[in-house]
Coordinates of C-alpha atoms in Angstrom, one line a residue:
M1 CA 0.0 0.0 0.0
K2 CA 1.3 3.4 -0.9
Y3 CA 1.2 6.0 1.9
S4 CA 1.2 9.6 0.8
N5 CA 1.4 12.9 2.6
D6 CA 0.9 15.0 -0.5
S7 CA -2.5 16.4 -1.4
D8 CA -3.7 16.0 -4.9
S9 CA -7.1 17.5 -4.1
K10 CA -8.3 20.9 -5.2
S11 CA -11.1 23.1 -4.3
A12 CA -14.2 22.4 -6.3
S13 CA -15.4 25.1 -8.6
S14 CA -18.8 26.8 -8.2
A15 CA -19.9 25.0 -11.4
E16 CA -19.0 21.7 -9.8
I17 CA -20.8 22.4 -6.5
F18 CA -23.9 24.0 -7.9
G19 CA -26.2 22.6 -10.6
P20 CA -29.0 24.2 -12.6
S21 CA -31.7 26.0 -10.7
T22 CA -34.7 23.9 -9.6
P23 CA -38.1 24.7 -8.1
Q24 CA -38.0 25.5 -4.4
E25 CA -39.3 22.8 -2.1
P26 CA -41.4 23.2 1.0
I27 CA -39.3 23.6 4.2
A28 CA -40.3 21.7 7.4
P29 CA -41.4 24.1 10.1
G30 CA -38.6 25.1 12.5
E31 CA -36.0 27.7 13.3
Y32 CA -32.9 27.5 11.2
G33 CA -29.7 29.5 11.2
F34 CA -26.8 30.4 13.4
V35 CA -27.5 29.5 17.0
S36 CA -25.2 32.3 18.2
P37 CA -24.0 35.5 16.4
E38 CA -20.4 34.4 17.1
H39 CA -20.9 31.3 14.9
Q40 CA -21.2 33.6 11.9
Q41 CA -17.4 34.1 12.1
F42 CA -16.2 30.6 13.0
P43 CA -17.9 27.2 13.0
P44 CA -18.8 25.8 16.5
I45 CA -18.0 22.3 15.5
L46 CA -14.7 21.1 13.8
V47 CA -14.6 17.5 12.5
I48 CA -10.9 16.7 12.0
A49 CA -9.9 13.6 9.9
V50 CA -6.3 13.0 10.7
T51 CA -6.2 10.0 8.3
N52 CA -8.2 8.1 5.7
V53 CA -6.8 4.8 6.9
C54 CA -8.9 2.3 8.8
D55 CA -8.2 -1.2 10.2
M56 CA -11.9 -2.3 9.8
A57 CA -14.3 -2.6 6.9
C58 CA -17.7 -2.0 8.5
I59 CA -20.8 -2.8 6.4
H60 CA -22.4 0.6 7.3
C61 CA -19.3 2.6 6.3
A62 CA -18.2 4.1 3.0
H63 CA -14.5 3.4 3.7
P64 CA -14.3 -0.2 2.2
V65 CA -15.9 1.2 -0.9
I66 CA -13.8 4.3 -1.5
K67 CA -10.7 2.3 -0.6
K68 CA -11.2 0.5 -3.9
D69 CA -11.3 3.8 -5.9
A70 CA -8.5 4.2 -8.4
D71 CA -7.3 7.5 -6.9
Y72 CA -7.5 6.4 -3.2
R73 CA -4.2 6.8 -1.4
A74 CA -3.7 6.0 2.3
T75 CA -2.8 9.3 3.9
F76 CA -2.0 10.8 7.3
M77 CA -2.3 14.4 8.2
K78 CA 1.0 16.1 8.6
P79 CA 1.8 17.7 11.9
E80 CA 2.2 21.1 10.3
V81 CA -1.3 20.9 8.9
H82 CA -2.7 20.0 12.3
S83 CA -0.7 22.8 13.9
R84 CA -2.2 25.3 11.5
I85 CA -5.7 24.3 12.5
V86 CA -4.9 24.5 16.2
E87 CA -3.2 27.9 16.0
E88 CA -6.2 29.4 14.3
T89 CA -8.8 27.7 16.5
R90 CA -6.9 28.7 19.7
A91 CA -8.6 32.1 19.6
Y92 CA -12.0 30.4 19.5
G93 CA -11.1 27.5 21.8
D94 CA -13.6 28.4 24.6
K95 CA -16.4 29.1 22.1
L96 CA -16.4 25.7 20.4
W97 CA -19.2 23.1 20.9
V98 CA -16.8 20.3 20.1
W99 CA -13.5 19.6 18.3
R100 CA -14.0 16.0 17.1
Y101 CA -11.4 13.6 15.8
A102 CA -13.5 11.4 13.4
A103 CA -14.6 11.1 9.8
D104 CA -12.5 9.4 7.2
G105 CA -10.5 6.8 9.1
E106 CA -9.3 5.6 12.5
S107 CA -7.5 8.5 14.2
M108 CA -5.4 6.2 16.4
L109 CA -3.6 4.9 13.4
N110 CA -1.9 8.2 12.6
P111 CA 1.5 7.8 14.2
H112 CA 1.4 11.5 15.3
F113 CA -2.1 11.4 16.7
L114 CA -1.3 11.4 20.5
D115 CA 1.1 14.3 20.0
M116 CA -1.6 16.1 18.0
L117 CA -4.1 15.5 20.8
D118 CA -1.6 17.0 23.3
E119 CA -1.2 20.0 21.1
T120 CA -4.9 20.6 20.9
V121 CA -5.6 20.2 24.6
Q122 CA -2.6 22.4 25.6
A123 CA -3.9 25.1 23.3
G124 CA -7.0 25.4 25.5
I125 CA -9.3 24.1 22.8
G126 CA -12.3 22.0 23.9
P127 CA -14.2 20.0 24.5
V128 CA -12.2 17.5 22.5
D129 CA -13.7 14.2 21.4
L130 CA -12.2 11.1 19.8
T131 CA -14.4 8.7 18.0
T132 CA -12.6 5.4 17.8
N133 CA -13.1 1.7 17.1
A134 CA -10.8 1.0 20.0
M135 CA -9.0 -1.9 18.2
S136 CA -5.5 -0.4 18.5
L137 CA -5.9 0.8 22.1
D138 CA -3.4 -0.5 24.7
D139 CA -2.6 0.7 28.2
T140 CA 0.1 3.1 27.0
K141 CA -2.2 4.8 24.5
M142 CA -5.1 4.8 27.0
R143 CA -2.9 6.6 29.6
R144 CA -1.8 9.2 27.0
L145 CA -5.5 9.9 26.2
L146 CA -6.6 10.0 29.8
E147 CA -3.7 12.1 31.1
A148 CA -3.9 14.7 28.3
P149 CA -6.7 14.7 29.3
I150 CA -9.1 14.3 26.4
D151 CA -12.6 15.4 27.3
V152 CA -14.6 12.6 25.6
I153 CA -13.8 9.2 24.1
D154 CA -16.6 7.7 22.0
V155 CA -16.1 4.0 21.2
S156 CA -18.1 2.7 18.2
L157 CA -19.2 -0.8 19.1
D158 CA -22.4 -1.2 17.1
A159 CA -23.6 -4.6 18.5
F160 CA -24.2 -6.4 21.8
T161 CA -23.3 -9.9 20.7
K162 CA -20.1 -11.2 19.2
A163 CA -21.9 -12.8 16.3
S164 CA -23.6 -9.5 15.3
Y165 CA -20.4 -7.5 15.9
E166 CA -18.3 -9.6 13.6
K167 CA -21.0 -9.4 10.8
I168 CA -21.1 -5.7 11.0
R169 CA -17.5 -4.7 11.9
I170 CA -15.5 -6.7 9.4
R171 CA -11.9 -7.4 10.7
G172 CA -12.9 -6.1 14.1
K173 CA -12.3 -8.4 17.1
F174 CA -15.2 -8.3 19.5
D175 CA -13.3 -9.7 22.5
V176 CA -10.4 -7.3 22.0
V177 CA -12.6 -4.2 21.6
T178 CA -14.9 -4.9 24.5
A179 CA -11.9 -5.7 26.8
N180 CA -10.3 -2.5 25.7
L181 CA -13.5 -0.5 26.5
R182 CA -13.8 -2.1 30.0
R183 CA -10.1 -1.4 30.6
L184 CA -10.4 2.2 29.4
V185 CA -13.2 2.8 32.0
E186 CA -11.2 1.0 34.7
L187 CA -8.0 3.0 34.0
R188 CA -9.9 6.2 33.8
D189 CA -11.2 5.6 37.3
E190 CA -7.7 4.5 38.6
L191 CA -6.1 7.7 37.3
G192 CA -8.9 9.9 38.4
S193 CA -9.1 11.4 34.9
P194 CA -12.0 13.7 34.1
T195 CA -12.4 12.1 30.7
K196 CA -16.0 11.0 29.8
I197 CA -16.5 7.7 28.0
M198 CA -19.3 6.9 25.6
T199 CA -20.1 4.0 23.4
S200 CA -22.5 3.8 20.5
I201 CA -24.6 1.5 18.4
I202 CA -26.0 2.2 14.9
E203 CA -29.6 1.2 14.5
Q204 CA -29.3 -1.2 11.6
K205 CA -31.1 -4.4 10.7
E206 CA -28.1 -6.6 11.7
A207 CA -28.3 -5.5 15.3
R208 CA -31.6 -3.7 15.7
D209 CA -32.9 -6.4 18.1
E210 CA -29.9 -5.8 20.3
V211 CA -30.2 -2.0 20.9
E212 CA -32.0 -2.3 24.2
Q213 CA -29.6 -5.0 25.6
F214 CA -26.7 -2.8 24.4
K215 CA -28.0 0.2 26.2
A216 CA -28.8 -1.7 29.4
Y217 CA -25.5 -3.5 29.6
W218 CA -23.0 -0.7 28.6
G219 CA -25.0 1.9 30.5
Q220 CA -23.7 0.3 33.7
Y221 CA -20.1 1.1 32.7
V222 CA -19.9 4.2 30.5
D223 CA -21.1 7.7 30.9
E224 CA -23.4 7.7 27.9
V225 CA -24.7 5.3 25.4
L226 CA -25.6 6.7 21.9
V227 CA -28.0 5.2 19.4
R228 CA -27.2 6.5 15.9
G229 CA -29.1 6.4 12.6
L230 CA -27.7 4.6 9.6
N231 CA -26.5 7.0 6.9
T232 CA -26.1 6.2 3.2
D233 CA -22.9 8.3 2.9
L234 CA -24.4 10.1 -0.1
G235 CA -25.5 6.8 -1.6
I236 CA -22.3 4.8 -1.2
V237 CA -23.9 2.6 1.5
N238 CA -27.2 0.8 1.0
A239 CA -29.2 2.0 4.0
A240 CA -32.6 2.6 2.4
E241 CA -34.5 0.8 5.2
T242 CA -33.8 3.6 7.7
Y243 CA -35.5 6.4 5.8
F244 CA -39.0 7.7 5.8
E245 CA -41.2 8.9 3.0
D246 CA -43.4 11.9 2.6
I247 CA -41.8 14.2 5.2
E248 CA -40.8 17.7 4.5
R249 CA -37.1 18.4 4.3
W250 CA -35.3 20.9 6.5
P251 CA -32.1 22.8 5.7
C252 CA -29.0 20.9 6.5
P253 CA -27.5 22.1 9.8
Q254 CA -23.9 21.5 8.6
F255 CA -23.8 24.9 6.8
W256 CA -24.4 26.7 10.1
K257 CA -22.8 24.4 12.6
R258 CA -19.7 22.6 11.4
V259 CA -16.9 22.0 8.9
T260 CA -15.0 18.8 8.1
I261 CA -11.3 19.1 7.5
N262 CA -9.7 16.1 5.9
Q263 CA -6.2 14.7 6.2
H264 CA -4.8 17.1 3.6
G265 CA -6.2 20.2 5.3
D266 CA -9.1 20.5 2.8
V267 CA -12.3 22.0 4.1
R268 CA -15.4 20.4 2.8
F269 CA -19.0 21.4 3.6
C270 CA -20.3 17.8 4.1
V271 CA -19.1 15.2 6.5
E272 CA -20.6 12.5 4.3
D273 CA -18.4 13.6 1.4
W274 CA -16.0 10.7 1.4
R275 CA -14.9 11.3 -2.1
N276 CA -14.1 15.0 -1.3
T277 CA -16.1 16.5 -4.2
G278 CA -17.3 19.5 -2.1
I279 CA -13.9 21.0 -1.1
V280 CA -14.2 24.7 -0.6
G281 CA -10.7 25.6 0.6
N282 CA -7.6 24.4 2.3
V283 CA -6.3 25.6 5.7
M284 CA -2.8 26.0 4.4
D285 CA -4.0 28.6 1.8
Q286 CA -6.9 30.3 3.7
S287 CA -8.0 30.5 7.3
I288 CA -11.0 28.5 8.4
A289 CA -12.8 31.8 9.2
E290 CA -12.2 33.1 5.7
I291 CA -13.6 29.9 4.2
W292 CA -16.6 29.9 6.6
T293 CA -17.5 33.5 5.8
S294 CA -16.8 33.1 2.0
D295 CA -19.3 33.8 -0.8
I296 CA -19.6 30.1 -1.6
Y297 CA -20.7 29.3 2.0
A298 CA -23.2 32.2 1.9
K299 CA -24.6 30.8 -1.3
L300 CA -24.8 27.3 0.1
R301 CA -26.7 28.6 3.2
D302 CA -29.0 30.6 1.0
K303 CA -29.9 27.5 -1.1
H304 CA -30.8 25.5 1.9
A305 CA -32.6 28.4 3.7
T306 CA -34.9 28.9 0.6
G307 CA -35.6 25.2 -0.1
S308 CA -33.3 25.2 -3.1
W309 CA -31.0 22.5 -1.8
C310 CA -31.4 20.6 -5.1
D311 CA -29.4 23.4 -6.8
V312 CA -26.4 22.0 -4.9
S313 CA -25.3 18.9 -6.8
M314 CA -24.3 16.9 -3.8
C315 CA -27.4 17.8 -1.7
A316 CA -29.8 17.0 -4.6
K317 CA -29.2 13.2 -4.1
C318 CA -28.8 13.3 -0.3
M319 CA -31.0 11.2 2.0
D320 CA -28.8 11.6 5.0
W321 CA -30.4 14.9 5.9
Q322 CA -33.1 12.9 7.7
H323 CA -30.5 11.9 10.3
M324 CA -29.2 15.4 10.7
R325 CA -31.9 17.0 12.8
W326 CA -31.3 20.4 14.3
D327 CA -32.3 19.2 17.8
H328 CA -30.2 16.0 17.9
G329 CA -26.7 17.0 16.8
F330 CA -23.5 15.4 18.2
E331 CA -23.0 18.6 20.2
K332 CA -26.1 17.6 22.3
A333 CA -24.5 14.3 23.3
I334 CA -21.3 16.2 24.2
N335 CA -23.2 18.7 26.3
K336 CA -25.1 16.0 28.1
V337 CA -22.1 13.8 28.9
M338 CA -20.1 16.9 30.0
G339 CA -22.9 17.9 32.3
K340 CA -23.8 21.1 30.4
E341 CA -27.4 20.2 30.0

């Protein structure tokens, strides 16, 4: 496998992002827009993908599909790219809802990740979350995470039984991951670390009958159990059974709440954009604030605010908006587990 640190990606042109004008659609009732005036200048949620490498091939994830693309290259974020993001965010550190290490791969596989985490925490940025499959955790890595200390660790488990887990999380080892999760909780308590620990299950047909058992069992050990919806990742994953018909669409909250930054430092407007077709800038060329307040972001917000989302090429085919409700964002889970609501 070739490992690259060089970015071949480029910002998409307006013509690539926007398609022909379409009739406006009805908008579901609700209040949409920036939750706070300060969010107009900088996004309250940053999703940072420090790699596009993963050691699993989950059936609900786009990764095993895009890994087969001809232009896929296994890549790790360079420390200088991460430092650029940290340095800009430092000024907004106490205004963030969450800085989340997640998205395109398993963060723990980046050989610089623990140093990156230390850099973020020491800059006063937070709350900081790591979403991980927990396969590569060991006592040394757990100690680094807990002593940093990271604010939240979210372990994606997705099944209660070993049989279901190994159908869903291909190449994952149920006994290893569950032992790691238990040890993480135990070590957290031994160290007196303030880190909060969550685990999550996706409500999909392979484990839907296990959701209540999962919640009851893991709820005894962790601070919060999350039940997530199953996304199609813009059609890459077959998840049609989780969607409803004949409901009015609402504007996508991503345009007002968060950006995703991939391992190259590219800023894209959609977290589900695994193929990076909606790149609107790069942190090494522009500040996040400049990108967030750019004309193209203003146009994207206007299209969604007016029910013209089908004018945005990527949004026209999206079904994942149904699992992106304004009142159930990841920031709500973070606030709850951190005791803020």
